[in-house]
CSV table of C-alpha atoms and ligand atoms in Angstrom, one decimal:
chain,number,residue,atom,x,y,z
A,1287,MET,CA,-66.3,20.3,-15.8
A,1288,LEU,CA,-69.3,18.4,-17.2
A,1289,HIS,CA,-69.8,16.5,-14.0
A,1290,GLY,CA,-70.1,19.7,-12.0
A,1291,ASP,CA,-66.9,19.3,-10.1
A,1292,MET,CA,-66.1,22.9,-10.8
A,1293,GLY,CA,-69.5,24.2,-10.0
A,1294,PRO,CA,-72.8,24.6,-11.7
A,1295,GLY,CA,-71.7,27.7,-13.8
A,1296,VAL,CA,-68.8,25.8,-15.4
A,1297,ARG,CA,-71.0,22.7,-15.9
A,1298,LYS,CA,-73.6,24.8,-17.8
A,1299,GLY,CA,-70.7,26.2,-20.0
A,1300,MET,CA,-69.4,22.7,-20.8
A,1301,GLU,CA,-72.9,21.4,-21.5
A,1302,ILE,CA,-73.3,24.1,-24.2
A,1303,VAL,CA,-69.8,23.3,-25.7
A,1304,VAL,CA,-70.5,19.5,-25.7
A,1305,ALA,CA,-74.0,20.0,-27.1
A,1306,LEU,CA,-72.7,22.0,-30.0
A,1307,GLY,CA,-69.9,19.4,-30.5
A,1308,ARG,CA,-72.5,16.6,-30.8
A,1309,ILE,CA,-74.7,18.6,-33.1
A,1310,TYR,CA,-71.9,19.4,-35.5
A,1311,GLY,CA,-70.1,16.0,-35.2
A,1312,ALA,CA,-66.9,17.3,-33.5
A,1313,ARG,CA,-64.5,14.6,-32.5
A,1314,ARG,CA,-62.6,16.6,-29.9
A,1315,LEU,CA,-62.5,19.9,-28.1
A,1316,ALA,CA,-59.9,22.6,-28.9
A,1317,PRO,CA,-58.4,25.0,-26.3
A,1318,VAL,CA,-59.2,28.6,-27.1
A,1319,ARG,CA,-56.8,31.5,-26.5
A,1320,SER,CA,-59.3,34.3,-26.5
A,1321,VAL,CA,-63.0,34.9,-26.7
A,1322,GLN,CA,-65.1,37.8,-28.1
A,1323,VAL,CA,-68.7,37.8,-26.9
A,1324,ALA,CA,-71.6,39.3,-28.9
A,1325,GLY,CA,-75.1,40.1,-27.6
A,1326,VAL,CA,-74.1,43.0,-25.3
A,1327,SER,CA,-76.7,45.7,-26.1
A,1328,TYR,CA,-79.6,45.7,-23.7
A,1329,ARG,CA,-81.8,46.5,-26.8
A,1330,ASN,CA,-81.1,43.0,-28.1
A,1331,LEU,CA,-80.8,41.2,-24.9
A,1332,GLY,CA,-83.8,42.5,-23.0
A,1333,GLU,CA,-84.7,41.4,-19.5
A,1334,ALA,CA,-84.5,37.7,-20.4
A,1335,GLY,CA,-80.9,38.0,-21.6
A,1336,LEU,CA,-79.9,40.1,-18.6
A,1337,ALA,CA,-81.4,37.5,-16.2
A,1338,PHE,CA,-79.6,34.7,-18.1
A,1339,LEU,CA,-76.2,36.4,-17.7
A,1340,SER,CA,-76.8,37.4,-14.1
A,1341,GLU,CA,-77.8,33.8,-13.2
A,1342,TRP,CA,-74.7,32.4,-14.8
A,1343,ALA,CA,-72.6,34.8,-12.8
A,1344,ASP,CA,-74.5,33.9,-9.6
A,1345,GLN,CA,-73.6,30.3,-10.3
A,1346,GLY,CA,-70.0,31.1,-10.0
A,1347,ALA,CA,-69.0,31.0,-13.7
A,1348,ARG,CA,-65.9,33.0,-14.5
A,1349,VAL,CA,-64.1,33.3,-17.8
A,1350,ARG,CA,-60.7,31.6,-17.9
A,1351,VAL,CA,-59.2,33.2,-21.1
A,1352,PRO,CA,-59.0,36.8,-22.2
A,1353,THR,CA,-62.5,37.8,-23.1
A,1354,THR,CA,-63.8,41.1,-24.7
A,1355,LEU,CA,-67.3,42.3,-25.5
A,1356,ASN,CA,-69.0,43.4,-28.7
A,1357,PRO,CA,-70.4,47.0,-28.7
A,1358,ALA,CA,-73.1,47.9,-26.3
A,1359,GLY,CA,-76.2,50.0,-27.1
A,1360,MET,CA,-74.7,53.3,-25.9
A,1361,ASP,CA,-71.4,55.1,-25.0
A,1362,LEU,CA,-70.9,53.9,-21.4
A,1363,GLN,CA,-69.5,57.3,-20.4
A,1364,ALA,CA,-71.0,59.9,-22.7
A,1365,TRP,CA,-74.5,58.5,-22.9
A,1366,ARG,CA,-76.2,61.4,-21.3
A,1367,ALA,CA,-74.7,64.0,-23.6
A,1368,LEU,CA,-75.7,61.8,-26.6
A,1369,GLY,CA,-79.3,61.8,-25.5
A,1370,PHE,CA,-79.8,58.3,-24.1
A,1371,SER,CA,-82.5,57.9,-21.5
A,1372,GLU,CA,-81.8,57.1,-17.8
A,1373,THR,CA,-83.9,54.0,-18.1
A,1374,PHE,CA,-81.9,52.5,-21.1
A,1375,ALA,CA,-78.6,53.6,-19.5
A,1376,ARG,CA,-79.5,51.8,-16.2
A,1377,ARG,CA,-80.4,48.6,-18.0
A,1378,GLN,CA,-77.4,48.7,-20.3
A,1379,ARG,CA,-75.1,49.2,-17.3
A,1380,ALA,CA,-76.7,46.2,-15.5
A,1381,VAL,CA,-75.7,44.1,-18.6
A,1382,ILE,CA,-72.1,45.3,-18.4
A,1383,GLU,CA,-72.0,44.7,-14.7
A,1384,ALA,CA,-73.1,41.1,-15.3
A,1385,PHE,CA,-70.3,40.6,-17.8
A,1386,GLU,CA,-67.9,42.2,-15.3
A,1387,ARG,CA,-68.9,39.6,-12.7
A,1388,LEU,CA,-68.3,36.9,-15.2
A,1389,GLY,CA,-64.7,38.3,-15.5
A,1390,ALA,CA,-64.9,39.7,-19.1
A,1391,ARG,CA,-62.9,42.8,-20.0
A,1392,THR,CA,-65.7,45.3,-20.5
A,1393,THR,CA,-64.0,46.7,-23.6
A,1394,CYS,CA,-67.0,47.0,-26.0
A,1395,THR,CA,-65.7,46.8,-29.5
A,1396,CYS,CA,-66.2,44.8,-32.7
A,1397,THR,CA,-62.5,45.3,-33.6
A,1398,PRO,CA,-60.6,43.9,-30.6
A,1399,TYR,CA,-57.8,43.1,-33.1
A,1400,LEU,CA,-57.1,46.9,-33.3
A,1401,ILE,CA,-56.5,47.1,-29.5
A,1402,GLY,CA,-54.1,44.3,-29.0
A,1403,HIS,CA,-56.2,41.1,-29.3
A,1404,VAL,CA,-54.3,39.7,-32.3
A,1405,PRO,CA,-54.4,35.9,-32.4
A,1406,GLY,CA,-51.7,34.2,-34.3
A,1407,VAL,CA,-52.0,32.0,-37.5
A,1408,GLY,CA,-53.6,28.6,-36.6
A,1409,GLU,CA,-54.6,29.6,-33.1
A,1410,HIS,CA,-58.1,28.5,-31.9
A,1411,VAL,CA,-60.3,31.3,-30.6
A,1412,ALA,CA,-64.1,31.6,-30.1
A,1413,TRP,CA,-65.3,35.0,-31.4
A,1414,ALA,CA,-68.9,35.9,-32.0
A,1415,GLU,CA,-69.1,39.3,-33.9
A,1416,SER,CA,-69.5,38.4,-37.6
A,1417,SER,CA,-67.1,41.0,-38.9
A,1418,ALA,CA,-64.5,40.2,-36.3
A,1419,VAL,CA,-64.9,36.5,-37.1
A,1420,SER,CA,-64.3,37.2,-40.7
A,1421,TYR,CA,-61.2,39.3,-40.0
A,1422,VAL,CA,-59.6,36.9,-37.5
A,1423,ASN,CA,-60.1,33.9,-39.8
A,1424,SER,CA,-59.2,35.5,-43.0
A,1425,VAL,CA,-56.7,38.3,-42.3
A,1426,LEU,CA,-55.0,36.9,-39.2
A,1427,GLY,CA,-55.3,33.2,-40.1
A,1428,ALA,CA,-56.6,32.2,-36.6
A,1429,ARG,CA,-59.5,29.8,-36.4
A,1430,THR,CA,-63.1,30.4,-35.1
A,1431,ASN,CA,-66.6,29.5,-36.0
A,1432,ARG,CA,-69.2,32.3,-35.9
A,1433,GLU,CA,-70.2,31.8,-32.3
A,1434,GLY,CA,-73.5,32.9,-30.8
A,1435,GLY,CA,-73.5,34.9,-27.6
A,1436,PRO,CA,-74.0,32.0,-25.2
A,1437,SER,CA,-71.7,29.6,-27.0
A,1438,ALA,CA,-68.9,32.2,-27.0
A,1439,LEU,CA,-69.4,32.8,-23.3
A,1440,ALA,CA,-69.4,29.0,-22.7
A,1441,ALA,CA,-66.0,28.8,-24.5
A,1442,ALA,CA,-64.7,31.6,-22.3
A,1443,ILE,CA,-65.9,29.8,-19.1
A,1444,THR,CA,-64.5,26.4,-20.1
A,1445,GLY,CA,-61.5,27.6,-22.1
A,1446,ARG,CA,-62.6,25.1,-24.8
A,1447,THR,CA,-64.6,25.0,-28.0
A,1448,ALA,CA,-65.8,22.0,-30.1
A,1449,ALA,CA,-63.4,21.4,-33.0
A,1450,TYR,CA,-65.6,21.5,-36.0
A,1451,GLY,CA,-66.3,23.8,-39.0
A,1452,LEU,CA,-63.5,26.4,-39.5
A,1453,HIS,CA,-61.3,24.9,-36.8
A,1454,LEU,CA,-60.5,22.1,-39.2
A,1455,ASP,CA,-58.2,22.3,-42.2
A,1456,GLU,CA,-60.6,20.7,-44.7
A,1457,ASN,CA,-63.3,23.4,-44.1
A,1458,ARG,CA,-60.9,26.3,-44.8
A,1459,ILE,CA,-60.4,25.5,-48.4
A,1460,ALA,CA,-62.1,28.0,-50.9
A,1461,THR,CA,-64.9,26.7,-53.1
A,1462,LEU,CA,-65.8,29.9,-54.9
A,1463,ARG,CA,-63.2,31.8,-57.0
A,1464,VAL,CA,-64.1,35.5,-57.3
A,1465,ASP,CA,-62.6,37.2,-60.3
A,1466,VAL,CA,-62.7,41.0,-59.7
A,1467,ARG,CA,-62.6,42.8,-63.1
A,1468,CYS,CA,-63.6,46.3,-62.1
A,1469,PRO,CA,-61.8,49.0,-60.1
A,1470,VAL,CA,-62.1,48.5,-56.3
A,1471,HIS,CA,-60.2,51.2,-54.5
A,1472,ALA,CA,-62.3,53.2,-52.1
A,1473,LEU,CA,-63.4,51.9,-48.7
A,1474,SER,CA,-67.0,51.9,-49.9
A,1475,ASP,CA,-66.0,49.9,-53.0
A,1476,PHE,CA,-64.6,47.1,-50.8
A,1477,GLY,CA,-67.9,47.2,-48.9
A,1478,ALA,CA,-69.9,47.1,-52.2
A,1479,LEU,CA,-67.8,44.2,-53.5
A,1480,GLY,CA,-68.4,42.4,-50.2
A,1481,TYR,CA,-72.1,43.0,-50.4
A,1482,LEU,CA,-72.3,41.4,-53.9
A,1483,VAL,CA,-70.1,38.5,-53.1
A,1484,GLY,CA,-71.8,37.8,-49.7
A,1485,LYS,CA,-75.1,37.4,-51.5
A,1486,ALA,CA,-73.7,35.0,-54.0
A,1487,ALA,CA,-71.4,33.0,-51.7
A,1488,GLN,CA,-73.8,32.7,-48.6
A,1489,ASN,CA,-71.6,30.5,-46.3
A,1490,ARG,CA,-69.0,29.4,-48.8
A,1491,VAL,CA,-65.4,30.3,-48.7
A,1492,PRO,CA,-64.5,32.8,-51.5
A,1493,TYR,CA,-61.0,33.2,-53.0
A,1494,PHE,CA,-60.5,36.7,-54.5
A,1495,VAL,CA,-58.3,37.2,-57.5
A,1496,GLY,CA,-57.6,40.6,-59.2
A,1497,LEU,CA,-57.9,42.9,-56.2
A,1498,ASP,CA,-55.5,45.9,-56.5
A,1499,ALA,CA,-54.1,47.9,-53.6
A,1500,PRO,CA,-56.8,49.9,-51.8
A,1501,ASP,CA,-56.8,53.6,-51.3
A,1502,ASP,CA,-56.6,53.0,-47.5
A,1503,SER,CA,-54.6,50.3,-45.9
A,1504,TRP,CA,-55.3,46.6,-46.5
A,1505,ILE,CA,-56.4,46.4,-42.8
A,1506,THR,CA,-59.2,49.0,-43.4
A,1507,ALA,CA,-60.2,47.6,-46.8
A,1508,LEU,CA,-60.4,43.9,-45.7
A,1509,LYS,CA,-62.2,44.8,-42.5
A,1510,ALA,CA,-64.9,46.5,-44.7
A,1511,LEU,CA,-64.9,43.6,-47.3
A,1512,GLY,CA,-65.3,40.9,-44.6
A,1513,ALA,CA,-68.0,42.8,-42.6
A,1514,ALA,CA,-70.1,43.3,-45.8
A,1515,MET,CA,-69.9,39.6,-46.8
A,1516,ALA,CA,-70.8,38.5,-43.3
A,1517,ALA,CA,-73.9,40.9,-43.4
A,1518,SER,CA,-75.3,40.2,-46.9
A,1519,GLY,CA,-74.3,36.5,-46.6
A,1520,ALA,CA,-72.8,34.3,-44.0
A,1521,VAL,CA,-69.1,34.4,-45.1
A,1522,ALA,CA,-66.9,33.7,-42.1
A,1523,LEU,CA,-63.6,33.1,-44.0
A,1524,TYR,CA,-62.2,34.3,-47.3
A,1525,HIS,CA,-58.9,34.4,-49.0
A,1526,VAL,CA,-57.3,37.1,-51.1
A,1527,ALA,CA,-54.6,35.8,-53.5
A,1528,GLY,CA,-51.2,36.9,-52.4
A,1529,ILE,CA,-52.5,38.9,-49.4
A,1530,THR,CA,-54.1,36.8,-46.7
A,1531,PRO,CA,-52.0,34.2,-44.8
A,1532,GLU,CA,-53.6,31.1,-46.1
A,1533,ALA,CA,-53.7,32.3,-49.8
A,1534,ARG,CA,-50.0,32.1,-50.5
A,1535,SER,CA,-50.7,29.4,-53.1
A,1536,THR,CA,-53.7,28.3,-55.1
A,1537,ASP,CA,-53.8,25.1,-53.0
A,1538,VAL,CA,-56.3,26.9,-50.9
A,1539,LEU,CA,-58.9,26.7,-53.8
A,1540,VAL,CA,-60.6,23.3,-54.6
A,1541,PRO,CA,-60.0,22.2,-58.2
A,1542,GLU,CA,-63.8,21.9,-58.8
A,1543,HIS,CA,-64.6,25.4,-57.7
A,1544,GLU,CA,-67.3,27.7,-59.1
A,1545,THR,CA,-66.3,31.1,-60.5
A,1546,LEU,CA,-68.0,34.4,-59.9
A,1547,VAL,CA,-67.1,37.4,-62.0
A,1548,VAL,CA,-67.6,40.8,-60.6
A,1549,ASP,CA,-67.2,43.6,-63.2
A,1550,ASP,CA,-69.5,46.3,-61.8
A,1551,LEU,CA,-70.1,47.5,-58.3
A,1552,GLN,CA,-73.0,49.8,-59.2
A,1553,PRO,CA,-75.7,47.3,-58.3
A,1554,ALA,CA,-74.5,47.2,-54.7
A,1555,TYR,CA,-74.4,51.0,-54.5
A,1556,VAL,CA,-78.0,51.1,-55.7
A,1557,ALA,CA,-79.2,48.3,-53.4
A,1558,LEU,CA,-77.6,49.9,-50.3
A,1559,ASN,CA,-79.1,53.3,-50.9
A,1560,ALA,CA,-82.7,54.0,-49.9
A,1561,ALA,CA,-84.8,54.2,-53.0
A,1562,SER,CA,-86.5,57.5,-52.4
A,1563,VAL,CA,-84.4,60.7,-53.0
A,1564,SER,CA,-87.1,63.4,-52.5
A,1565,LYS,CA,-85.7,66.8,-51.5
A,1566,HIS,CA,-86.9,66.2,-47.9
A,1567,GLN,CA,-85.1,62.8,-47.7
A,1568,ARG,CA,-81.8,64.1,-49.0
A,1569,ALA,CA,-81.4,65.8,-45.6
A,1570,ILE,CA,-79.0,63.8,-43.4
A,1571,ASP,CA,-79.4,63.7,-39.6
A,1572,LEU,CA,-76.3,61.6,-38.8
A,1573,VAL,CA,-73.2,60.7,-40.7
A,1574,TRP,CA,-71.7,57.5,-39.2
A,1575,PHE,CA,-68.2,56.3,-39.7
A,1576,GLY,CA,-66.6,53.4,-37.8
A,1577,CYS,CA,-68.6,50.3,-38.7
A,1578,PRO,CA,-66.6,48.1,-38.0
A,1579,HIS,CA,-65.1,50.3,-35.2
A,1580,ALA,CA,-62.6,52.7,-36.7
A,1581,SER,CA,-58.8,52.5,-36.6
A,1582,LEU,CA,-56.7,55.6,-35.8
A,1583,ALA,CA,-55.9,55.8,-39.6
A,1584,GLU,CA,-59.6,56.0,-40.5
A,1585,ILE,CA,-60.2,58.7,-37.9
A,1586,ALA,CA,-57.2,60.6,-39.4
A,1587,GLY,CA,-58.8,60.2,-42.8
A,1588,VAL,CA,-62.1,61.8,-41.7
A,1589,VAL,CA,-60.1,64.7,-40.0
A,1590,ARG,CA,-58.1,65.2,-43.2
A,1591,ARG,CA,-61.3,65.3,-45.4
A,1592,LEU,CA,-63.2,67.6,-43.0
A,1593,ASP,CA,-60.3,70.0,-43.3
A,1594,GLY,CA,-61.5,72.1,-40.4
A,1595,ARG,CA,-65.0,72.6,-41.8
A,1596,ARG,CA,-67.9,72.6,-39.3
A,1597,VAL,CA,-70.6,70.0,-39.8
A,1598,LYS,CA,-74.3,70.7,-40.1
A,1599,SER,CA,-75.5,67.1,-39.4
A,1600,ALA,CA,-74.4,65.1,-36.5
A,1601,LEU,CA,-71.2,63.2,-37.2
A,1602,TRP,CA,-70.2,60.1,-35.2
A,1603,ILE,CA,-67.1,57.9,-35.5
A,1604,THR,CA,-67.6,54.8,-33.4
A,1605,ALA,CA,-64.4,53.3,-32.1
A,1606,ALA,CA,-63.0,51.2,-29.2
A,1607,ARG,CA,-62.4,53.3,-26.1
A,1608,ASP,CA,-58.7,52.6,-26.4
A,1609,VAL,CA,-58.6,54.0,-29.9
A,1610,ARG,CA,-60.6,57.0,-28.8
A,1611,GLU,CA,-57.9,57.6,-26.1
A,1612,GLN,CA,-55.2,57.3,-28.7
A,1613,ALA,CA,-57.0,59.7,-30.9
A,1614,GLU,CA,-57.1,62.2,-28.1
A,1615,ALA,CA,-53.4,61.7,-27.5
A,1616,GLU,CA,-52.7,62.5,-31.1
A,1617,GLY,CA,-55.1,65.5,-31.3
A,1618,LEU,CA,-57.5,63.8,-33.7
A,1619,LEU,CA,-60.4,63.8,-31.1
A,1620,GLN,CA,-59.9,67.6,-30.6
A,1621,ALA,CA,-59.9,68.1,-34.4
A,1622,ILE,CA,-63.2,66.2,-34.8
A,1623,GLU,CA,-64.8,68.0,-31.9
A,1624,ALA,CA,-63.7,71.4,-33.3
A,1625,CYS,CA,-65.7,70.6,-36.4
A,1626,GLY,CA,-68.8,69.6,-34.3
A,1627,GLY,CA,-68.3,65.8,-34.6
A,1628,ARG,CA,-67.8,63.1,-32.0
A,1629,ILE,CA,-65.8,60.0,-31.5
A,1630,VAL,CA,-68.3,57.7,-29.7
A,1631,ALA,CA,-66.9,54.7,-27.8
A,1632,ASP,CA,-68.4,51.3,-26.7
A,1633,MET,CA,-71.4,51.3,-29.0
A,1634,CYS,CA,-72.8,50.5,-32.4
A,1635,ALA,CA,-75.6,52.4,-34.1
A,1636,VAL,CA,-77.2,49.2,-35.3
A,1637,VAL,CA,-77.9,48.0,-31.7
A,1638,ALA,CA,-78.7,51.4,-30.2
A,1639,PRO,CA,-82.1,53.0,-29.9
A,1640,MET,CA,-81.4,55.5,-32.7
A,1641,GLN,CA,-84.9,56.6,-33.3
A,1642,GLU,CA,-85.3,57.6,-29.7
A,1643,LEU,CA,-82.3,59.8,-30.1
A,1644,GLY,CA,-84.3,61.7,-32.9
A,1645,PHE,CA,-82.4,60.4,-35.9
A,1646,ARG,CA,-84.3,59.5,-39.1
A,1647,THR,CA,-81.7,59.5,-41.9
A,1648,LEU,CA,-78.1,58.3,-41.8
A,1649,ALA,CA,-75.2,58.3,-44.2
A,1650,THR,CA,-72.4,55.9,-44.0
A,1651,PRO,CA,-69.5,54.4,-46.1
A,1652,SER,CA,-70.1,51.0,-44.4
A,1653,ALA,CA,-71.9,48.4,-46.4
A,1654,LYS,CA,-72.5,46.4,-43.2
A,1655,GLY,CA,-74.0,49.4,-41.5
A,1656,ALA,CA,-76.1,50.2,-44.6
A,1657,THR,CA,-77.4,46.7,-44.7
A,1658,TYR,CA,-78.5,46.5,-41.1
A,1659,ILE,CA,-79.5,50.1,-40.2
A,1660,PRO,CA,-82.9,50.2,-42.0
A,1661,SER,CA,-84.2,46.9,-40.5
A,1662,HIS,CA,-82.5,47.1,-37.1
A,1663,ALA,CA,-82.5,50.8,-36.3
A,1664,GLY,CA,-85.4,52.0,-38.6
A,1665,LEU,CA,-83.4,54.8,-40.3
A,1666,LEU,CA,-83.3,55.7,-44.0
A,1667,VAL,CA,-79.8,55.1,-45.3
A,1668,ARG,CA,-77.5,56.7,-47.8
A,1669,TYR,CA,-74.4,54.7,-48.8
A,1670,GLY,CA,-71.4,56.2,-50.5
A,1671,THR,CA,-67.7,57.1,-50.3
A,1672,VAL,CA,-66.0,58.6,-47.3
A,1673,GLU,CA,-65.8,61.8,-49.3
A,1674,GLN,CA,-69.5,61.8,-50.0
A,1675,CYS,CA,-70.3,61.2,-46.3
A,1676,VAL,CA,-68.0,64.0,-45.2
A,1677,GLU,CA,-69.8,66.3,-47.7
A,1678,ALA,CA,-73.1,65.2,-46.4
A,1679,ALA,CA,-72.0,66.1,-42.8
A,1680,VAL,CA,-70.7,69.5,-43.9
A,1681,THR,CA,-73.8,70.5,-46.0
A,1682,GLY,CA,-76.4,68.5,-44.1
A,1683,VAL,CA,-77.7,66.9,-47.4
A,1684,TRP,CA,-76.7,63.9,-49.4
A,1685,PRO,CA,-74.7,65.0,-52.4
A,1686,LEU,CA,-76.1,63.8,-55.7
A,1687,ARG,CA,-73.4,62.4,-57.9
B,2908,F3S,FE1,-69.4,46.8,-35.4
B,2908,F3S,FE2,-71.9,47.4,-35.2
B,2908,F3S,FE3,-70.8,47.6,-37.5
B,2908,F3S,S1,-71.0,45.7,-34.2
B,2908,F3S,S2,-69.4,45.9,-37.4
B,2908,F3S,S3,-70.3,48.8,-35.6
B,2908,F3S,S4,-72.8,46.9,-37.2
């Protein structure tokens, strides 16, 4: 591959894999079973990124393992109804077409593990989306570093990744024990905890002790926890005592670890909410669920809490297209739409041109969403429980506690 026997596109892929291996001191390559590529929104890629992808496809590069994509900057089918411009839609479609030519499955989601891409314990993969990386390492016990867009694609094209970092046993041991001494039950509590721990841990591996059963499933709770830690810090792997596959015994924690005690989530709720609460700014334009992309159970939870009430603000639940289709089959899509909400597929509000769609204020129970929306999408954010967000959607204003 490196000598170009399999064409210039494959050679370019292997050059990237080998260069990363040299930088990080890898001693061998590992075969990867699947790849998840980030950097899909035209808003982030721009013309330079689009040209890079197109050129790689022109060079004959094709993925050789199952490869899915991160969310794009718009719903690939309903973009017009959502208010996206023709210009943005044309460019975003060109990006998707370039990925199609490279052989990727153009399923655009940050939760591929909810639609059948479920790597096994110890399996090597190359995933790029930070929340998915955290989930696949921690909850599924597979192994990936936090890949960049080009390096994930290089792994897909060569079927290999350099075996360093979290591919190796010795780097999967926790160095930070987190003692949770306050109630953590709601989805937004898990996000708040993740926000605090991510800031303290940075790229260390935390080991959680003292977590009780969440209100929602562990899948939903851990997806929120990991996404938040990857956003406020750079945590790509964590363990939860007695829950995650590599935390069946305390061997996973180094003896000389540090300990972080968390006994109050309020600082996170304060930090994730915009400071100003003037009457004008309590108005909510959009309530956003599904960051990371929602499961069927999360959609059902929003339907249950809406209880047939019509919304005053816009309400979006972002999800993988397959999950949207399942929601339709189960009548959940119809229930959301009857209340005036939408299940939006393929996209993420953080990488979409949200201001161009006319939104200024957004409420979400996602700590990752609340961390990134102000800086990436330029909207003012309210962060709270799913119940608060549903109330905000129904009344059009952020409920004061
Ligand atoms: Fe997914 Fe976007 Fe949130 S990629 S995790 S919906 S910020």
